[in-house]
XYZ file of C-alpha atoms in Angstrom:
341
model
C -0.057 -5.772 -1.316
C -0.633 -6.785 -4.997
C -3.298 -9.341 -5.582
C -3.024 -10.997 -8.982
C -5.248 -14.058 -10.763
C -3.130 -16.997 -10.042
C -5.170 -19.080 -12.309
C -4.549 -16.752 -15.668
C -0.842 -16.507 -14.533
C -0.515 -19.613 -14.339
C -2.040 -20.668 -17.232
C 0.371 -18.166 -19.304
C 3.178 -18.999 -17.654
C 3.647 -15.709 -15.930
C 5.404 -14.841 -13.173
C 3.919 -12.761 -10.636
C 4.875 -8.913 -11.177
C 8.090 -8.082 -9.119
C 8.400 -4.505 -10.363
C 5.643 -1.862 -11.464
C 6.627 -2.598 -15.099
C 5.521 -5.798 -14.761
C 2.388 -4.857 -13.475
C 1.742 -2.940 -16.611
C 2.626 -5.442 -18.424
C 0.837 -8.338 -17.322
C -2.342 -5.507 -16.934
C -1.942 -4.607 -20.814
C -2.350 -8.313 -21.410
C -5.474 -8.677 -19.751
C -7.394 -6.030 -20.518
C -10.165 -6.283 -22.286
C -10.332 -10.218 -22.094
C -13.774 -11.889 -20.596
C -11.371 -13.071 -16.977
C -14.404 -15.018 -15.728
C -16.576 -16.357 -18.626
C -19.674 -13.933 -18.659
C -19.165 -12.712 -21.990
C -17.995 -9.641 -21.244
C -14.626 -7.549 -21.156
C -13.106 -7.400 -18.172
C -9.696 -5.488 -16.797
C -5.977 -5.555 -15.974
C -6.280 -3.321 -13.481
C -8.627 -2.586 -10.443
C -7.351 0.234 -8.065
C -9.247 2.343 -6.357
C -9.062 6.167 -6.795
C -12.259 8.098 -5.610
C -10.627 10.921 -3.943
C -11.728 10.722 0.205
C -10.906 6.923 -0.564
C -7.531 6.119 0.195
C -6.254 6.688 -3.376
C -2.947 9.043 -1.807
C -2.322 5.841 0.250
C -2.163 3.992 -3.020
C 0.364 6.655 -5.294
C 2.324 6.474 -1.983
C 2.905 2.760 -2.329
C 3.999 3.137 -5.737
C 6.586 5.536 -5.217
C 7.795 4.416 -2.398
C 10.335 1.605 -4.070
C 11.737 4.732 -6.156
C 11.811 7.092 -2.557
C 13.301 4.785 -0.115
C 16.134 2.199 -0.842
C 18.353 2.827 2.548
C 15.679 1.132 5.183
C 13.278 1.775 7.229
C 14.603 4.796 9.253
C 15.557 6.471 5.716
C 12.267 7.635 5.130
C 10.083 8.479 2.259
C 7.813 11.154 2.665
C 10.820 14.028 3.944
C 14.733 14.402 3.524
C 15.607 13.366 7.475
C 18.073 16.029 7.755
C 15.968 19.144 6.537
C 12.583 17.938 6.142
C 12.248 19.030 2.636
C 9.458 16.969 1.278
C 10.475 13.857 -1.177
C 7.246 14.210 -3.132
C 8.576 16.200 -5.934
C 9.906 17.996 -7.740
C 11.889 15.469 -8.759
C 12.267 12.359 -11.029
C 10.917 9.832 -8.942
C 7.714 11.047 -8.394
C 7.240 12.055 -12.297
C 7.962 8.173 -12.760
C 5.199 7.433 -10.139
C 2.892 9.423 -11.452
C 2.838 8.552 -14.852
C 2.518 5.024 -13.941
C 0.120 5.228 -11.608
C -1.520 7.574 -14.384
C -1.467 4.675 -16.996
C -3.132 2.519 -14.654
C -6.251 3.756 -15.579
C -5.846 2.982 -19.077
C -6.175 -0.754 -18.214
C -9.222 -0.393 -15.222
C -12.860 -0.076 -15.627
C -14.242 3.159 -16.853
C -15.489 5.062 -13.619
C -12.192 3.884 -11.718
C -11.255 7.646 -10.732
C -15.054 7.791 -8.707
C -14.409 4.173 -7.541
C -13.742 3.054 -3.971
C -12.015 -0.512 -2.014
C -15.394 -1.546 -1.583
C -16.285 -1.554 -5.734
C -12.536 -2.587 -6.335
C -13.111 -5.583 -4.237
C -16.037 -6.585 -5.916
C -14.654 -6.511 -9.442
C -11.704 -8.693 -8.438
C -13.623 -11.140 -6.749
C -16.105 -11.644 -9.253
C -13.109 -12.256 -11.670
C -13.378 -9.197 -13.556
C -9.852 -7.642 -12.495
C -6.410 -9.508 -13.239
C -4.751 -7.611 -10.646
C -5.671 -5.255 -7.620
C -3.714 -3.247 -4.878
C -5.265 -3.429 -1.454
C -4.626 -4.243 2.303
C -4.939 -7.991 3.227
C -8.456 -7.650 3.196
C -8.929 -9.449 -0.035
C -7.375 -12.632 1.027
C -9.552 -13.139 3.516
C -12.775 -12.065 0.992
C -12.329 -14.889 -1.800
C -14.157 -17.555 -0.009
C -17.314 -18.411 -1.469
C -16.249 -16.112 -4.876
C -15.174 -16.573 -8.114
C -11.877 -15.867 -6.992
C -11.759 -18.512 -4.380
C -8.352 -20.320 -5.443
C -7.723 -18.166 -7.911
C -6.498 -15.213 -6.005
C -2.291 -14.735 -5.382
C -0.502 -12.132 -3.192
C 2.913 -10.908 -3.496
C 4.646 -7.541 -1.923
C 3.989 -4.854 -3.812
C 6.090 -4.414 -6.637
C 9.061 -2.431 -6.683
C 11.521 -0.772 -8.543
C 15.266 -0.912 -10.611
C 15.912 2.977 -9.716
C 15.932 4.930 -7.529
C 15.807 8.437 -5.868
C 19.456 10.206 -5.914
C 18.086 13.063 -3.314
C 20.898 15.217 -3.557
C 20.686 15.545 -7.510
C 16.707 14.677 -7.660
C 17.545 12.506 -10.789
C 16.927 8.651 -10.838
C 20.063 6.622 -11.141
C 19.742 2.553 -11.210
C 19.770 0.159 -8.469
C 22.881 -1.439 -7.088
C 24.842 -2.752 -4.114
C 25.237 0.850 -2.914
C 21.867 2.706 -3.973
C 20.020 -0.138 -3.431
C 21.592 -2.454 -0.325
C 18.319 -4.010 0.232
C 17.553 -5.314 -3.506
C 16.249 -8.152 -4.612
C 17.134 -9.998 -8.137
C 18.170 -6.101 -8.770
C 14.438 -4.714 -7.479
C 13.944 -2.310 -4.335
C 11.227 -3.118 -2.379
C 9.860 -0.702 -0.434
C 6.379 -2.260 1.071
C 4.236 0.759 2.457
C 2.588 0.148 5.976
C -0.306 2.406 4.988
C -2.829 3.521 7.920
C -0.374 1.813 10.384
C -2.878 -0.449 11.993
C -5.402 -0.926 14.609
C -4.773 0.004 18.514
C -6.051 0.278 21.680
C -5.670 2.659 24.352
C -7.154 3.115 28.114
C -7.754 6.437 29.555
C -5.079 7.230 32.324
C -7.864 9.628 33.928
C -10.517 7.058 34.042
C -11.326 5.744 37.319
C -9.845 2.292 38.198
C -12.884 0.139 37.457
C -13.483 1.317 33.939
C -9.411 1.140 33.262
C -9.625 -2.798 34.058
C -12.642 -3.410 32.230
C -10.981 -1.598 29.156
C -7.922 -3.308 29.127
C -9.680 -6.650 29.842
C -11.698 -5.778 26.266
C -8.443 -5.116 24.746
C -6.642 -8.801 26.390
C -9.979 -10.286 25.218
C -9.767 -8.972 21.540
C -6.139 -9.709 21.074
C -5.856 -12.798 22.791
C -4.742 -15.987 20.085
C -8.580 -17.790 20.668
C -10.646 -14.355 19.617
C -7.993 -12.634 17.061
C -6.915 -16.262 15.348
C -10.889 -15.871 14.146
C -11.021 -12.361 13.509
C -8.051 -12.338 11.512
C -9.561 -14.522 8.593
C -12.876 -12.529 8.152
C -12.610 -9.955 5.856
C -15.631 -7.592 7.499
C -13.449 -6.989 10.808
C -10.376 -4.505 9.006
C -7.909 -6.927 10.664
C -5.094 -8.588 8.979
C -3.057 -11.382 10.696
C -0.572 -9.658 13.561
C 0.440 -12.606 16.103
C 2.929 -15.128 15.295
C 0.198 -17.907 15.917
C -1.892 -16.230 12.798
C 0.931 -17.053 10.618
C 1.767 -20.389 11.835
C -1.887 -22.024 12.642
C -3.474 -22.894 9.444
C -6.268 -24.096 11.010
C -8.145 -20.693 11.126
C -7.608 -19.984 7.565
C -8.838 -23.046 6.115
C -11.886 -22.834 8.736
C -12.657 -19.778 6.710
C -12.726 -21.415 3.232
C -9.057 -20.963 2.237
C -7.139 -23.990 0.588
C -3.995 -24.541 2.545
C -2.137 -22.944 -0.313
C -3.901 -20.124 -0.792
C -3.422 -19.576 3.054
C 0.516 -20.272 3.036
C 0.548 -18.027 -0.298
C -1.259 -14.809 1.342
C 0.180 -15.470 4.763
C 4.103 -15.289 3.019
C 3.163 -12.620 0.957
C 2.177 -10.352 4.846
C 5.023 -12.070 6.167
C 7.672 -10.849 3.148
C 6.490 -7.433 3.447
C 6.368 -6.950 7.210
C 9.770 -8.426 7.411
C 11.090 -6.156 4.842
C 14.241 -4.076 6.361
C 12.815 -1.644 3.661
C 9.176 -1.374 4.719
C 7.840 2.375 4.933
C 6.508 3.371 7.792
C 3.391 5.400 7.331
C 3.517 9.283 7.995
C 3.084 9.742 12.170
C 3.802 12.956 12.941
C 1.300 16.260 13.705
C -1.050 16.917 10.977
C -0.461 13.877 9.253
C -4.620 14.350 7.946
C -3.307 17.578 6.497
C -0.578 15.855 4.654
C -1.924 13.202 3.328
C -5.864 13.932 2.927
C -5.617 17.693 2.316
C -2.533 18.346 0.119
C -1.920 14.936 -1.397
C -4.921 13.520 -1.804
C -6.350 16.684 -3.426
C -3.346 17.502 -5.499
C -3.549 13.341 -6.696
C -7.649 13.822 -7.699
C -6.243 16.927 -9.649
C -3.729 15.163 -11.555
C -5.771 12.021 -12.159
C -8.820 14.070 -13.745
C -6.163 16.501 -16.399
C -6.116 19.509 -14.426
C -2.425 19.080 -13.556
C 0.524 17.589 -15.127
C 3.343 16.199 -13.397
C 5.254 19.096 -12.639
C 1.816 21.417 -11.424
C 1.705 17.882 -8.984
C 4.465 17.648 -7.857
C 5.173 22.023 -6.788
C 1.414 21.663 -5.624
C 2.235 18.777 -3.340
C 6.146 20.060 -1.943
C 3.946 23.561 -1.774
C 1.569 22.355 0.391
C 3.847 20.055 2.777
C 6.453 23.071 3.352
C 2.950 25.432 3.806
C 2.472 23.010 6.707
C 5.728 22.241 8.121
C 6.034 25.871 8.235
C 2.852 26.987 9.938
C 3.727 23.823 12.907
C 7.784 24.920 13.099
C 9.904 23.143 10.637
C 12.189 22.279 13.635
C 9.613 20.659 15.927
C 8.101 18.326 12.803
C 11.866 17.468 11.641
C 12.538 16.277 15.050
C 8.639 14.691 15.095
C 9.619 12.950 12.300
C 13.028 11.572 12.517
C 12.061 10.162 16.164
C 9.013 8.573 14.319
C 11.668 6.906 12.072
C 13.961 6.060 15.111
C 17.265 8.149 13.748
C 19.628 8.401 16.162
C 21.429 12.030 15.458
């Protein structure tokens, strides 16, 4: 999700952003102001990029409004019906790029060597007027400067969108866009996918209770309600009970609007007919960390443009695809999607 300083918003009279131009610029705006009354200049932008640190999640979230338009089951990382990757060459991902590029220009100085954990602590010591995280941060304002002063919307999206047969952008409407809000595709990324559990079928009988028992025991409403509201545990609200039992939240030091305001903000984006599913199919690490991530560092530091980004990334995917059977991984892939062909 986007994270954004409801207080400065609010006291400009700006709307939260609901595309990635927005998010520029309301960023441009901010930068270099003093956000939390130290004296010193602060930014419009806090996004993690250290490469190893998520950072290929993050250029995946932005492109993902300008990838996937259709739904869910369309998919955004491969073309469903010959698993030619969507990651360039083409338009969209240029666009992505560059704005995810231009980012920097409104972050701190040392944002491309900076991980969630130094991201987090700008924005919640007021020094960041917007951030792009999990739900972690919600639950991470209590007892910080940004306690009550923290909003959450979807991420952003965008008024184009991928034509994959042409690779050109064309502009959002009824038909390239069904799921469009106000004229803005959402696309909200499911990134890592989530936590699970899992008891060994092989294990003898004793040790298969006890492990399901943990996993009852963790999940149940009485543990999880808890859990769910502590930043330090990695888990963001899953149950129906975290969403509608406030009690939890403000227990943890959230206002009962800043818990109905992050809760909506989850609950938008998981109910999203558009939300993009993460990539689950064999070598998914090799994807993601290895070709993207790598190829993303590159670009960010000047050693590619967008076009050397782009071939190095489609390279890399079809290298892989190739070497695992491009008809096992299409069929991997579209049954991760749920297509029914």
């Amino acid at each position: 999700m986007v994270y954004y300083r409801s207080d400065l918003l609010a006291k400009d009279n700006i709307k939260p952003p609901a595309t990635w131009d927005d998010y520029m610029t309301i960023a441009k705006k901010y930068q270099g102001q003093d956000l939390n009354g130290d004296g010193q200049p602060d930014y419009g932008s806090c996004i993690a990029k250290k490469k190893g640190a998520q950072s290929y999640w993050w250029i995946i979230s932005v492109a993902a409004g300008l990838l996937q338009s259709k739904g869910t089951n369309q998919g955004a990382f491969f073309d469903t019906t010959n698993m030619n990757p969507l990651f360039g060459p083409n338009e969209a991902m240029t666009k992505a790029l560059q704005l995810y590029k231009a980012t920097t220009t409104v972050g701190p100085p040392d944002e491309l060597n900076m991980d969630v954990g130094g991201s987090r602590g700008l924005f919640t010591t007021g020094r960041c007027a917007l951030t792009m995280d999990w739900g972690d941060i919600g639950t991470l304002t209590p007892g910080t400067y940004a306690q009550d002063k923290t909003g959450a919307t979807i991420t952003p999206g965008w008024k184009e969108v991928l034509d994959r047969s042409s690779g050109k952008l064309v502009p959002c409407d009824g038909t390239t866009c069904p799921n469009s809000v106000d004229g803005v595709n959402y696309a909200p990324f499911s990134s890592f996918g989530g936590w699970s559990g899992a008891v060994n079928a092989a294990a003898p009988k004793a040790q298969q209770e006890a492990a399901y028992a943990f996993l009852s025991y963790m999940s149940a409403p009485a543990q999880s309600s808890v859990d769910v509201t502590l930043g330090k545990t990695g888990f963001n609200p899953y149950r129906t009970s975290h969403f509608s039992n406030l009690g939890p939240w403000e227990a943890a030091g959230l206002s009962e609007a800043a818990a109905k305001n992050y809760l909506d903000a989850i609950k938008t984006s998981l109910q999203s007919p558009n939300m993009v599913l993460d990539l689950r199919i064999p070598l998914t690490k090799r994807y993601e960390q290895d070709v993207l991530d790598t190829a993303l560092a590159q670009y960010l530091a000047g050693e590619l443009d967008e076009a050397g980004t782009e071939q190095a990334i489609a390279d890399g995917w079809n290298s892989i695809t190739n070497d695992a059977g491009k008809d096992a991984q299409l069929a991997a892939y579209v049954a991760s999607l749920g297509v029914k062909r």
